[in-house]
Amino acid sequence: MAGLNVSIAFFFFTVSLCEMIRKLSKRIFPPKVYICLASELMSAFQLCACYLELKMLREIGPWGGGFGPDVSLTLLFLLFLIHGASFDGASANPSISLQEFLALDSSFGATVTKVLAQFIGMEAASTFTKQYWSRELTDFHMIQNLMAQDCSSSLYTSVSHGIFVEATCSFFFQLVILRFQASSSMYRITIVALTVTALAHAAAPLTGAFFNPALAFAVTFSCSGNSLLEYMQVYWLAPITGMLIAFFMYQGNIPRIFQKNLLYSIKNKYRIPKGKVNPSASTSIKERWIKTERTISCSERTE
């Protein structure tokens, strides 16, 4: 139980440190620099550091501390509630940043900056967490240090099955993100945390349930057991493919590539009233409707 308390203290310290740096960065940097660089960097650091500590508890806890998967899943749910509340609009996930680029919500330069910040933040968190483990504050950390000297791959199934699992997880995760992006923050954060917990429960024994290319790169790419090409197929290609399928199914098109909606027909909001009207009046009414539609659509874009 002492090991679990130390891990909870580590979670609290990491989140507090990242939140403090976020607030300081928001005062120092211009909004664009903060959104694309500082916020993504600290959110990626927070996500990876907490994931590594939680992964250690999930792997060592059952036989080293006597607590089962219910503890790690509960902590995962609570952590994603905290992540959702503290990330300040950052995604810490290259797949989400790419989806925003394809939706015309982010420029190419901003997307590249976000992705680079995410990878750098994850790598920094990996180094930071390993240094923290080297202090061996608990027996868990001592065991983890021995295991880390020759880490093994998080892929516990075949490459083809791993591709399917990661793509499926990414598909459902991205679909939930898109479906509830306009909902209230409290409702959206809770749904996302529940989704991540359910996906982790189902897929963690097979692939680690990353569905995040930067997180997988920092955690498992340096471990033995699979080649770099196999890692890229499972943890990079599969999540991006799942994101593309979810985005296309939700949107009906990919605005950055093509505008035509292939799945859903857009119905006119305004119906022409039935009945006989003289041609001049009909033309005038149609012109007013077209003008009203254009005005509303412009106001929706500016909002």
PDB file of C-alpha atoms in Angstrom:
ATOM      1  CA  MET A   1       0.000   0.000   0.000  1.00  0.00           C
ATOM      2  CA  ALA A   2       2.947   2.321   0.647  1.00  0.00           C
ATOM      3  CA  GLY A   3       4.016   1.886  -3.010  1.00  0.00           C
ATOM      4  CA  LEU A   4       0.562   2.904  -4.198  1.00  0.00           C
ATOM      5  CA  ASN A   5       0.631   6.023  -2.012  1.00  0.00           C
ATOM      6  CA  VAL A   6       4.006   7.044  -3.451  1.00  0.00           C
ATOM      7  CA  SER A   7       2.644   6.612  -6.983  1.00  0.00           C
ATOM      8  CA  ILE A   8      -0.395   8.745  -6.166  1.00  0.00           C
ATOM      9  CA  ALA A   9       1.949  11.410  -4.793  1.00  0.00           C
ATOM     10  CA  PHE A  10       3.918  11.215  -8.065  1.00  0.00           C
ATOM     11  CA  PHE A  11       0.725  11.748 -10.071  1.00  0.00           C
ATOM     12  CA  PHE A  12      -0.167  14.760  -7.943  1.00  0.00           C
ATOM     13  CA  PHE A  13       3.338  16.241  -8.248  1.00  0.00           C
ATOM     14  CA  THR A  14       3.477  15.753 -12.042  1.00  0.00           C
ATOM     15  CA  VAL A  15       0.061  17.296 -12.668  1.00  0.00           C
ATOM     16  CA  SER A  16       0.799  20.223 -10.328  1.00  0.00           C
ATOM     17  CA  LEU A  17       4.187  20.876 -11.954  1.00  0.00           C
ATOM     18  CA  CYS A  18       2.744  20.827 -15.472  1.00  0.00           C
ATOM     19  CA  GLU A  19      -0.182  23.038 -14.466  1.00  0.00           C
ATOM     20  CA  MET A  20       2.159  25.570 -12.891  1.00  0.00           C
ATOM     21  CA  ILE A  21       4.337  25.689 -16.032  1.00  0.00           C
ATOM     22  CA  ARG A  22       1.231  25.986 -18.221  1.00  0.00           C
ATOM     23  CA  LYS A  23      -0.006  29.023 -16.298  1.00  0.00           C
ATOM     24  CA  LEU A  24       3.446  30.617 -16.387  1.00  0.00           C
ATOM     25  CA  SER A  25       3.800  29.948 -20.122  1.00  0.00           C
ATOM     26  CA  LYS A  26       0.380  31.460 -20.778  1.00  0.00           C
ATOM     27  CA  ARG A  27       1.608  34.739 -19.288  1.00  0.00           C
ATOM     28  CA  ILE A  28       4.968  34.727 -21.073  1.00  0.00           C
ATOM     29  CA  PHE A  29       4.266  33.464 -24.600  1.00  0.00           C
ATOM     30  CA  PRO A  30       1.890  34.811 -27.273  1.00  0.00           C
ATOM     31  CA  PRO A  31      -1.359  32.820 -27.605  1.00  0.00           C
ATOM     32  CA  LYS A  32      -0.274  30.990 -30.788  1.00  0.00           C
ATOM     33  CA  VAL A  33       3.032  29.897 -29.265  1.00  0.00           C
ATOM     34  CA  TYR A  34       1.293  28.780 -26.082  1.00  0.00           C
ATOM     35  CA  ILE A  35      -1.402  26.774 -27.900  1.00  0.00           C
ATOM     36  CA  CYS A  36       0.860  25.103 -30.464  1.00  0.00           C
ATOM     37  CA  LEU A  37       4.000  24.617 -28.396  1.00  0.00           C
ATOM     38  CA  ALA A  38       3.934  25.151 -24.629  1.00  0.00           C
ATOM     39  CA  SER A  39       0.506  23.668 -23.920  1.00  0.00           C
ATOM     40  CA  GLU A  40       1.090  20.596 -26.104  1.00  0.00           C
ATOM     41  CA  LEU A  41       4.582  20.092 -24.686  1.00  0.00           C
ATOM     42  CA  MET A  42       3.466  20.106 -21.043  1.00  0.00           C
ATOM     43  CA  SER A  43       0.316  18.077 -21.714  1.00  0.00           C
ATOM     44  CA  ALA A  44       2.371  15.412 -23.515  1.00  0.00           C
ATOM     45  CA  PHE A  45       4.840  15.379 -20.615  1.00  0.00           C
ATOM     46  CA  GLN A  46       2.004  14.980 -18.099  1.00  0.00           C
ATOM     47  CA  LEU A  47       0.290  12.219 -20.083  1.00  0.00           C
ATOM     48  CA  CYS A  48       3.449  10.152 -20.632  1.00  0.00           C
ATOM     49  CA  ALA A  49       4.819  10.460 -17.080  1.00  0.00           C
ATOM     50  CA  CYS A  50       1.489   9.410 -15.564  1.00  0.00           C
ATOM     51  CA  TYR A  51       1.095   6.587 -18.090  1.00  0.00           C
ATOM     52  CA  LEU A  52       4.534   5.137 -17.314  1.00  0.00           C
ATOM     53  CA  GLU A  53       3.920   5.144 -13.571  1.00  0.00           C
ATOM     54  CA  LEU A  54       0.480   3.617 -14.081  1.00  0.00           C
ATOM     55  CA  LYS A  55       1.917   0.982 -16.436  1.00  0.00           C
ATOM     56  CA  MET A  56       4.423   0.064 -13.746  1.00  0.00           C
ATOM     57  CA  LEU A  57       1.597  -0.362 -11.204  1.00  0.00           C
ATOM     58  CA  ARG A  58      -0.445  -2.431 -13.653  1.00  0.00           C
ATOM     59  CA  GLU A  59       2.421  -4.820 -14.360  1.00  0.00           C
ATOM     60  CA  ILE A  60       3.980  -5.140 -10.890  1.00  0.00           C
ATOM     61  CA  GLY A  61       1.024  -4.394  -8.624  1.00  0.00           C
ATOM     62  CA  PRO A  62      -0.861  -7.715  -8.913  1.00  0.00           C
ATOM     63  CA  TRP A  63       2.057  -9.805  -7.606  1.00  0.00           C
ATOM     64  CA  GLY A  64       4.148  -7.139  -5.878  1.00  0.00           C
ATOM     65  CA  GLY A  65       1.443  -5.224  -4.046  1.00  0.00           C
ATOM     66  CA  GLY A  66      -1.566  -7.483  -3.984  1.00  0.00           C
ATOM     67  CA  PHE A  67      -3.965  -5.212  -5.854  1.00  0.00           C
ATOM     68  CA  GLY A  68      -5.679  -6.161  -9.098  1.00  0.00           C
ATOM     69  CA  PRO A  69      -6.589  -4.496 -12.381  1.00  0.00           C
ATOM     70  CA  ASP A  70      -9.522  -2.671 -10.767  1.00  0.00           C
ATOM     71  CA  VAL A  71      -7.064  -0.344  -8.996  1.00  0.00           C
ATOM     72  CA  SER A  72      -5.139   0.549 -12.163  1.00  0.00           C
ATOM     73  CA  LEU A  73      -8.351   1.034 -14.171  1.00  0.00           C
ATOM     74  CA  THR A  74      -9.791   3.298 -11.483  1.00  0.00           C
ATOM     75  CA  LEU A  75      -6.599   5.349 -11.448  1.00  0.00           C
ATOM     76  CA  LEU A  76      -6.652   5.509 -15.261  1.00  0.00           C
ATOM     77  CA  PHE A  77     -10.200   6.866 -15.225  1.00  0.00           C
ATOM     78  CA  LEU A  78      -9.371   9.462 -12.569  1.00  0.00           C
ATOM     79  CA  LEU A  79      -6.189  10.506 -14.367  1.00  0.00           C
ATOM     80  CA  PHE A  80      -8.023  11.081 -17.638  1.00  0.00           C
ATOM     81  CA  LEU A  81     -10.586  13.172 -15.812  1.00  0.00           C
ATOM     82  CA  ILE A  82      -7.678  15.283 -14.539  1.00  0.00           C
ATOM     83  CA  HIS A  83      -6.005  15.343 -17.966  1.00  0.00           C
ATOM     84  CA  GLY A  84      -9.207  16.505 -19.618  1.00  0.00           C
ATOM     85  CA  ALA A  85      -9.684  19.270 -17.067  1.00  0.00           C
ATOM     86  CA  SER A  86      -6.070  20.499 -17.112  1.00  0.00           C
ATOM     87  CA  PHE A  87      -4.897  20.133 -20.735  1.00  0.00           C
ATOM     88  CA  ASP A  88      -6.385  23.533 -21.660  1.00  0.00           C
ATOM     89  CA  GLY A  89      -7.352  22.527 -25.190  1.00  0.00           C
ATOM     90  CA  ALA A  90      -4.223  20.481 -25.941  1.00  0.00           C
ATOM     91  CA  SER A  91      -4.620  16.931 -27.266  1.00  0.00           C
ATOM     92  CA  ALA A  92      -1.142  15.421 -26.603  1.00  0.00           C
ATOM     93  CA  ASN A  93      -1.975  13.046 -29.452  1.00  0.00           C
ATOM     94  CA  PRO A  94      -0.624  13.359 -33.030  1.00  0.00           C
ATOM     95  CA  SER A  95      -3.691  11.584 -34.424  1.00  0.00           C
ATOM     96  CA  ILE A  96      -6.001  14.281 -33.039  1.00  0.00           C
ATOM     97  CA  SER A  97      -3.688  17.035 -34.319  1.00  0.00           C
ATOM     98  CA  LEU A  98      -3.742  15.452 -37.779  1.00  0.00           C
ATOM     99  CA  GLN A  99      -7.531  15.205 -37.644  1.00  0.00           C
ATOM    100  CA  GLU A 100      -7.734  18.925 -36.838  1.00  0.00           C
ATOM    101  CA  PHE A 101      -5.493  19.652 -39.837  1.00  0.00           C
ATOM    102  CA  LEU A 102      -7.691  17.547 -42.151  1.00  0.00           C
ATOM    103  CA  ALA A 103     -10.779  19.339 -40.808  1.00  0.00           C
ATOM    104  CA  LEU A 104      -9.233  22.733 -41.734  1.00  0.00           C
ATOM    105  CA  ASP A 105      -9.141  23.674 -38.046  1.00  0.00           C
ATOM    106  CA  SER A 106      -5.336  23.949 -37.974  1.00  0.00           C
ATOM    107  CA  SER A 107      -2.675  25.084 -40.446  1.00  0.00           C
ATOM    108  CA  PHE A 108       0.195  22.897 -41.631  1.00  0.00           C
ATOM    109  CA  GLY A 109       2.781  24.828 -39.619  1.00  0.00           C
ATOM    110  CA  ALA A 110       0.714  24.705 -36.436  1.00  0.00           C
ATOM    111  CA  THR A 111       0.111  20.964 -36.860  1.00  0.00           C
ATOM    112  CA  VAL A 112       3.814  20.210 -37.366  1.00  0.00           C
ATOM    113  CA  THR A 113       4.683  22.305 -34.301  1.00  0.00           C
ATOM    114  CA  LYS A 114       2.091  20.491 -32.183  1.00  0.00           C
ATOM    115  CA  VAL A 115       3.281  17.035 -33.263  1.00  0.00           C
ATOM    116  CA  LEU A 116       6.935  17.894 -32.606  1.00  0.00           C
ATOM    117  CA  ALA A 117       6.024  19.302 -29.184  1.00  0.00           C
ATOM    118  CA  GLN A 118       4.110  16.100 -28.385  1.00  0.00           C
ATOM    119  CA  PHE A 119       7.039  13.830 -29.263  1.00  0.00           C
ATOM    120  CA  ILE A 120       9.527  16.017 -27.371  1.00  0.00           C
ATOM    121  CA  GLY A 121       7.256  16.174 -24.317  1.00  0.00           C
ATOM    122  CA  MET A 122       6.811  12.391 -24.286  1.00  0.00           C
ATOM    123  CA  GLU A 123      10.559  11.758 -24.568  1.00  0.00           C
ATOM    124  CA  ALA A 124      11.283  14.256 -21.780  1.00  0.00           C
ATOM    125  CA  ALA A 125       8.689  12.556 -19.573  1.00  0.00           C
ATOM    126  CA  SER A 126      10.220   9.143 -20.252  1.00  0.00           C
ATOM    127  CA  THR A 127      13.659  10.383 -19.156  1.00  0.00           C
ATOM    128  CA  PHE A 128      12.198  12.159 -16.122  1.00  0.00           C
ATOM    129  CA  THR A 129      10.222   9.105 -14.973  1.00  0.00           C
ATOM    130  CA  LYS A 130      13.198   6.761 -15.338  1.00  0.00           C
ATOM    131  CA  GLN A 131      15.288   9.123 -13.212  1.00  0.00           C
ATOM    132  CA  TYR A 132      12.497   9.125 -10.623  1.00  0.00           C
ATOM    133  CA  TRP A 133      12.445   5.311 -10.641  1.00  0.00           C
ATOM    134  CA  SER A 134      16.214   5.220 -10.118  1.00  0.00           C
ATOM    135  CA  ARG A 135      15.644   6.727  -6.659  1.00  0.00           C
ATOM    136  CA  GLU A 136      13.959   3.423  -5.718  1.00  0.00           C
ATOM    137  CA  LEU A 137      11.547   5.044  -3.288  1.00  0.00           C
ATOM    138  CA  THR A 138       9.495   1.831  -3.186  1.00  0.00           C
ATOM    139  CA  ASP A 139      10.002  -1.862  -3.896  1.00  0.00           C
ATOM    140  CA  PHE A 140       7.963  -1.351  -7.061  1.00  0.00           C
ATOM    141  CA  HIS A 141      10.591   1.052  -8.377  1.00  0.00           C
ATOM    142  CA  MET A 142      13.421  -1.292  -7.525  1.00  0.00           C
ATOM    143  CA  ILE A 143      11.739  -4.087  -9.477  1.00  0.00           C
ATOM    144  CA  GLN A 144      10.964  -1.698 -12.318  1.00  0.00           C
ATOM    145  CA  ASN A 145      14.628  -0.673 -12.549  1.00  0.00           C
ATOM    146  CA  LEU A 146      15.643  -4.311 -12.916  1.00  0.00           C
ATOM    147  CA  MET A 147      13.000  -4.842 -15.600  1.00  0.00           C
ATOM    148  CA  ALA A 148      13.852  -1.603 -17.440  1.00  0.00           C
ATOM    149  CA  GLN A 149      17.390  -2.794 -18.169  1.00  0.00           C
ATOM    150  CA  ASP A 150      15.939  -5.140 -20.787  1.00  0.00           C
ATOM    151  CA  CYS A 151      12.404  -3.941 -21.493  1.00  0.00           C
ATOM    152  CA  SER A 152      10.153  -6.039 -23.659  1.00  0.00           C
ATOM    153  CA  SER A 153       7.672  -4.988 -26.301  1.00  0.00           C
ATOM    154  CA  SER A 154       4.109  -4.037 -25.362  1.00  0.00           C
ATOM    155  CA  LEU A 155       2.891  -6.013 -28.384  1.00  0.00           C
ATOM    156  CA  TYR A 156       1.724  -9.367 -26.996  1.00  0.00           C
ATOM    157  CA  THR A 157       0.012 -10.578 -30.167  1.00  0.00           C
ATOM    158  CA  SER A 158       0.753 -10.877 -33.872  1.00  0.00           C
ATOM    159  CA  VAL A 159       1.509  -7.765 -35.904  1.00  0.00           C
ATOM    160  CA  SER A 160      -1.652  -8.089 -38.015  1.00  0.00           C
ATOM    161  CA  HIS A 161      -3.814  -8.553 -34.917  1.00  0.00           C
ATOM    162  CA  GLY A 162      -2.040  -5.635 -33.236  1.00  0.00           C
ATOM    163  CA  ILE A 163      -2.757  -3.399 -36.230  1.00  0.00           C
ATOM    164  CA  PHE A 164      -6.441  -4.332 -36.038  1.00  0.00           C
ATOM    165  CA  VAL A 165      -6.612  -3.719 -32.267  1.00  0.00           C
ATOM    166  CA  GLU A 166      -4.880  -0.315 -32.348  1.00  0.00           C
ATOM    167  CA  ALA A 167      -6.882   0.825 -35.380  1.00  0.00           C
ATOM    168  CA  THR A 168     -10.139  -0.226 -33.697  1.00  0.00           C
ATOM    169  CA  CYS A 169      -9.233   1.562 -30.452  1.00  0.00           C
ATOM    170  CA  SER A 170      -8.289   4.695 -32.369  1.00  0.00           C
ATOM    171  CA  PHE A 171     -11.516   4.505 -34.376  1.00  0.00           C
ATOM    172  CA  PHE A 172     -13.777   4.434 -31.308  1.00  0.00           C
ATOM    173  CA  PHE A 173     -11.669   6.997 -29.428  1.00  0.00           C
ATOM    174  CA  GLN A 174     -11.718   9.476 -32.327  1.00  0.00           C
ATOM    175  CA  LEU A 175     -15.421   8.888 -32.921  1.00  0.00           C
ATOM    176  CA  VAL A 176     -16.162   9.793 -29.295  1.00  0.00           C
ATOM    177  CA  ILE A 177     -13.926  12.891 -29.552  1.00  0.00           C
ATOM    178  CA  LEU A 178     -15.784  14.060 -32.667  1.00  0.00           C
ATOM    179  CA  ARG A 179     -19.242  13.208 -31.376  1.00  0.00           C
ATOM    180  CA  PHE A 180     -18.888  15.079 -28.080  1.00  0.00           C
ATOM    181  CA  GLN A 181     -16.564  17.917 -29.129  1.00  0.00           C
ATOM    182  CA  ALA A 182     -19.386  20.449 -28.901  1.00  0.00           C
ATOM    183  CA  SER A 183     -20.766  19.126 -25.582  1.00  0.00           C
ATOM    184  CA  SER A 184     -20.174  20.742 -22.211  1.00  0.00           C
ATOM    185  CA  SER A 185     -16.677  20.157 -20.871  1.00  0.00           C
ATOM    186  CA  MET A 186     -17.805  18.195 -17.797  1.00  0.00           C
ATOM    187  CA  TYR A 187     -19.905  15.814 -19.896  1.00  0.00           C
ATOM    188  CA  ARG A 188     -17.255  15.462 -22.641  1.00  0.00           C
ATOM    189  CA  ILE A 189     -14.357  14.828 -20.239  1.00  0.00           C
ATOM    190  CA  THR A 190     -16.288  12.116 -18.396  1.00  0.00           C
ATOM    191  CA  ILE A 191     -17.303  10.323 -21.606  1.00  0.00           C
ATOM    192  CA  VAL A 192     -13.731  10.420 -22.956  1.00  0.00           C
ATOM    193  CA  ALA A 193     -12.316   9.095 -19.655  1.00  0.00           C
ATOM    194  CA  LEU A 194     -14.836   6.235 -19.641  1.00  0.00           C
ATOM    195  CA  THR A 195     -14.015   5.420 -23.267  1.00  0.00           C
ATOM    196  CA  VAL A 196     -10.264   5.338 -22.634  1.00  0.00           C
ATOM    197  CA  THR A 197     -10.765   3.133 -19.557  1.00  0.00           C
ATOM    198  CA  ALA A 198     -12.954   0.669 -21.462  1.00  0.00           C
ATOM    199  CA  LEU A 199     -10.559   0.500 -24.406  1.00  0.00           C
ATOM    200  CA  ALA A 200      -7.563   0.031 -22.086  1.00  0.00           C
ATOM    201  CA  HIS A 201      -9.351  -2.773 -20.242  1.00  0.00           C
ATOM    202  CA  ALA A 202     -10.032  -4.571 -23.532  1.00  0.00           C
ATOM    203  CA  ALA A 203      -6.815  -3.922 -25.448  1.00  0.00           C
ATOM    204  CA  ALA A 204      -3.998  -3.393 -22.912  1.00  0.00           C
ATOM    205  CA  PRO A 205      -3.210  -7.132 -22.623  1.00  0.00           C
ATOM    206  CA  LEU A 206      -2.741  -7.245 -26.421  1.00  0.00           C
ATOM    207  CA  THR A 207      -0.994  -4.038 -27.513  1.00  0.00           C
ATOM    208  CA  GLY A 208      -0.784  -1.807 -24.447  1.00  0.00           C
ATOM    209  CA  ALA A 209      -3.759   0.201 -25.754  1.00  0.00           C
ATOM    210  CA  PHE A 210      -1.797   3.290 -26.767  1.00  0.00           C
ATOM    211  CA  PHE A 211      -3.731   4.584 -29.837  1.00  0.00           C
ATOM    212  CA  ASN A 212      -1.329   7.530 -29.552  1.00  0.00           C
ATOM    213  CA  PRO A 213       1.754   7.463 -31.855  1.00  0.00           C
ATOM    214  CA  ALA A 214       3.876   9.757 -29.661  1.00  0.00           C
ATOM    215  CA  LEU A 215       3.109   7.846 -26.460  1.00  0.00           C
ATOM    216  CA  ALA A 216       3.890   4.494 -28.086  1.00  0.00           C
ATOM    217  CA  PHE A 217       7.158   5.877 -29.478  1.00  0.00           C
ATOM    218  CA  ALA A 218       8.318   7.022 -26.032  1.00  0.00           C
ATOM    219  CA  VAL A 219       7.255   3.877 -24.185  1.00  0.00           C
ATOM    220  CA  THR A 220       7.824   0.827 -26.349  1.00  0.00           C
ATOM    221  CA  PHE A 221       9.814   1.636 -29.526  1.00  0.00           C
ATOM    222  CA  SER A 222      13.148   1.218 -27.731  1.00  0.00           C
ATOM    223  CA  CYS A 223      12.201  -2.202 -26.335  1.00  0.00           C
ATOM    224  CA  SER A 224      13.208  -5.509 -27.886  1.00  0.00           C
ATOM    225  CA  GLY A 225      10.790  -7.999 -29.372  1.00  0.00           C
ATOM    226  CA  ASN A 226       9.729  -6.313 -32.622  1.00  0.00           C
ATOM    227  CA  SER A 227      11.371  -4.431 -35.468  1.00  0.00           C
ATOM    228  CA  LEU A 228      10.993  -0.697 -36.072  1.00  0.00           C
ATOM    229  CA  LEU A 229       8.837  -1.386 -39.131  1.00  0.00           C
ATOM    230  CA  GLU A 230       6.468  -3.565 -37.092  1.00  0.00           C
ATOM    231  CA  TYR A 231       6.223  -0.908 -34.392  1.00  0.00           C
ATOM    232  CA  MET A 232       5.458   1.747 -37.008  1.00  0.00           C
ATOM    233  CA  GLN A 233       2.734  -0.399 -38.560  1.00  0.00           C
ATOM    234  CA  VAL A 234       1.020  -1.151 -35.249  1.00  0.00           C
ATOM    235  CA  TYR A 235       1.487   2.099 -33.345  1.00  0.00           C
ATOM    236  CA  TRP A 236       1.678   4.738 -36.097  1.00  0.00           C
ATOM    237  CA  LEU A 237      -0.113   3.489 -39.208  1.00  0.00           C
ATOM    238  CA  ALA A 238      -2.974   1.740 -37.382  1.00  0.00           C
ATOM    239  CA  PRO A 239      -4.043   4.689 -35.140  1.00  0.00           C
ATOM    240  CA  ILE A 240      -3.905   7.115 -38.071  1.00  0.00           C
ATOM    241  CA  THR A 241      -5.954   4.715 -40.203  1.00  0.00           C
ATOM    242  CA  GLY A 242      -8.534   4.353 -37.428  1.00  0.00           C
ATOM    243  CA  MET A 243      -8.695   8.140 -37.116  1.00  0.00           C
ATOM    244  CA  LEU A 244      -9.222   8.587 -40.870  1.00  0.00           C
ATOM    245  CA  ILE A 245     -12.053   6.048 -40.958  1.00  0.00           C
ATOM    246  CA  ALA A 246     -13.760   7.598 -37.919  1.00  0.00           C
ATOM    247  CA  PHE A 247     -13.387  11.121 -39.318  1.00  0.00           C
ATOM    248  CA  PHE A 248     -14.741  10.122 -42.736  1.00  0.00           C
ATOM    249  CA  MET A 249     -17.692   8.239 -41.235  1.00  0.00           C
ATOM    250  CA  TYR A 250     -18.562  11.147 -38.938  1.00  0.00           C
ATOM    251  CA  GLN A 251     -17.981  13.965 -41.435  1.00  0.00           C
ATOM    252  CA  GLY A 252     -18.830  12.270 -44.717  1.00  0.00           C
ATOM    253  CA  ASN A 253     -15.791  13.877 -46.336  1.00  0.00           C
ATOM    254  CA  ILE A 254     -12.258  15.031 -45.565  1.00  0.00           C
ATOM    255  CA  PRO A 255     -12.301  18.822 -46.105  1.00  0.00           C
ATOM    256  CA  ARG A 256      -8.533  19.118 -46.593  1.00  0.00           C
ATOM    257  CA  ILE A 257      -8.675  16.572 -49.449  1.00  0.00           C
ATOM    258  CA  PHE A 258     -12.165  16.843 -50.952  1.00  0.00           C
ATOM    259  CA  GLN A 259     -15.260  18.897 -50.134  1.00  0.00           C
ATOM    260  CA  LYS A 260     -17.991  16.692 -51.543  1.00  0.00           C
ATOM    261  CA  ASN A 261     -19.942  14.827 -48.874  1.00  0.00           C
ATOM    262  CA  LEU A 262     -20.082  11.192 -49.961  1.00  0.00           C
ATOM    263  CA  LEU A 263     -22.154   9.791 -47.093  1.00  0.00           C
ATOM    264  CA  TYR A 264     -24.699  12.385 -46.006  1.00  0.00           C
ATOM    265  CA  SER A 265     -26.936  14.669 -48.019  1.00  0.00           C
ATOM    266  CA  ILE A 266     -27.262  18.216 -46.713  1.00  0.00           C
ATOM    267  CA  LYS A 267     -30.920  19.165 -46.619  1.00  0.00           C
ATOM    268  CA  ASN A 268     -32.119  22.708 -47.070  1.00  0.00           C
ATOM    269  CA  LYS A 269     -33.284  24.205 -43.779  1.00  0.00           C
ATOM    270  CA  TYR A 270     -35.950  26.306 -45.499  1.00  0.00           C
ATOM    271  CA  ARG A 271     -38.818  24.836 -47.445  1.00  0.00           C
ATOM    272  CA  ILE A 272     -40.697  26.675 -50.217  1.00  0.00           C
ATOM    273  CA  PRO A 273     -44.352  26.932 -49.147  1.00  0.00           C
ATOM    274  CA  LYS A 274     -46.834  25.005 -51.209  1.00  0.00           C
ATOM    275  CA  GLY A 275     -49.502  26.817 -53.179  1.00  0.00           C
ATOM    276  CA  LYS A 276     -49.741  29.031 -56.197  1.00  0.00           C
ATOM    277  CA  VAL A 277     -47.755  32.238 -56.253  1.00  0.00           C
ATOM    278  CA  ASN A 278     -47.115  34.576 -59.130  1.00  0.00           C
ATOM    279  CA  PRO A 279     -43.666  34.246 -60.805  1.00  0.00           C
ATOM    280  CA  SER A 280     -42.390  37.648 -59.710  1.00  0.00           C
ATOM    281  CA  ALA A 281     -43.345  36.992 -56.086  1.00  0.00           C
ATOM    282  CA  SER A 282     -41.777  33.533 -56.244  1.00  0.00           C
ATOM    283  CA  THR A 283     -38.510  34.958 -57.572  1.00  0.00           C
ATOM    284  CA  SER A 284     -38.468  37.618 -54.864  1.00  0.00           C
ATOM    285  CA  ILE A 285     -39.108  35.067 -52.110  1.00  0.00           C
ATOM    286  CA  LYS A 286     -36.356  32.780 -53.392  1.00  0.00           C
ATOM    287  CA  GLU A 287     -33.890  35.667 -53.498  1.00  0.00           C
ATOM    288  CA  ARG A 288     -34.724  36.582 -49.899  1.00  0.00           C
ATOM    289  CA  TRP A 289     -34.256  32.959 -48.791  1.00  0.00           C
ATOM    290  CA  ILE A 290     -30.873  32.720 -50.541  1.00  0.00           C
ATOM    291  CA  LYS A 291     -29.769  35.987 -48.946  1.00  0.00           C
ATOM    292  CA  THR A 292     -30.912  34.797 -45.503  1.00  0.00           C
ATOM    293  CA  GLU A 293     -29.065  31.478 -45.911  1.00  0.00           C
ATOM    294  CA  ARG A 294     -25.837  33.243 -46.847  1.00  0.00           C
ATOM    295  CA  THR A 295     -26.114  35.592 -43.883  1.00  0.00           C
ATOM    296  CA  ILE A 296     -26.678  32.731 -41.438  1.00  0.00           C
ATOM    297  CA  SER A 297     -23.844  30.642 -42.879  1.00  0.00           C
ATOM    298  CA  CYS A 298     -21.401  33.566 -42.595  1.00  0.00           C
ATOM    299  CA  SER A 299     -22.405  34.182 -38.990  1.00  0.00           C
ATOM    300  CA  GLU A 300     -21.906  30.499 -38.216  1.00  0.00           C
ATOM    301  CA  ARG A 301     -18.377  30.610 -39.650  1.00  0.00           C
ATOM    302  CA  THR A 302     -17.386  33.638 -37.642  1.00  0.00           C
ATOM    303  CA  GLU A 303     -18.665  32.039 -34.458  1.00  0.00           C
TER     304      GLU A 303
END
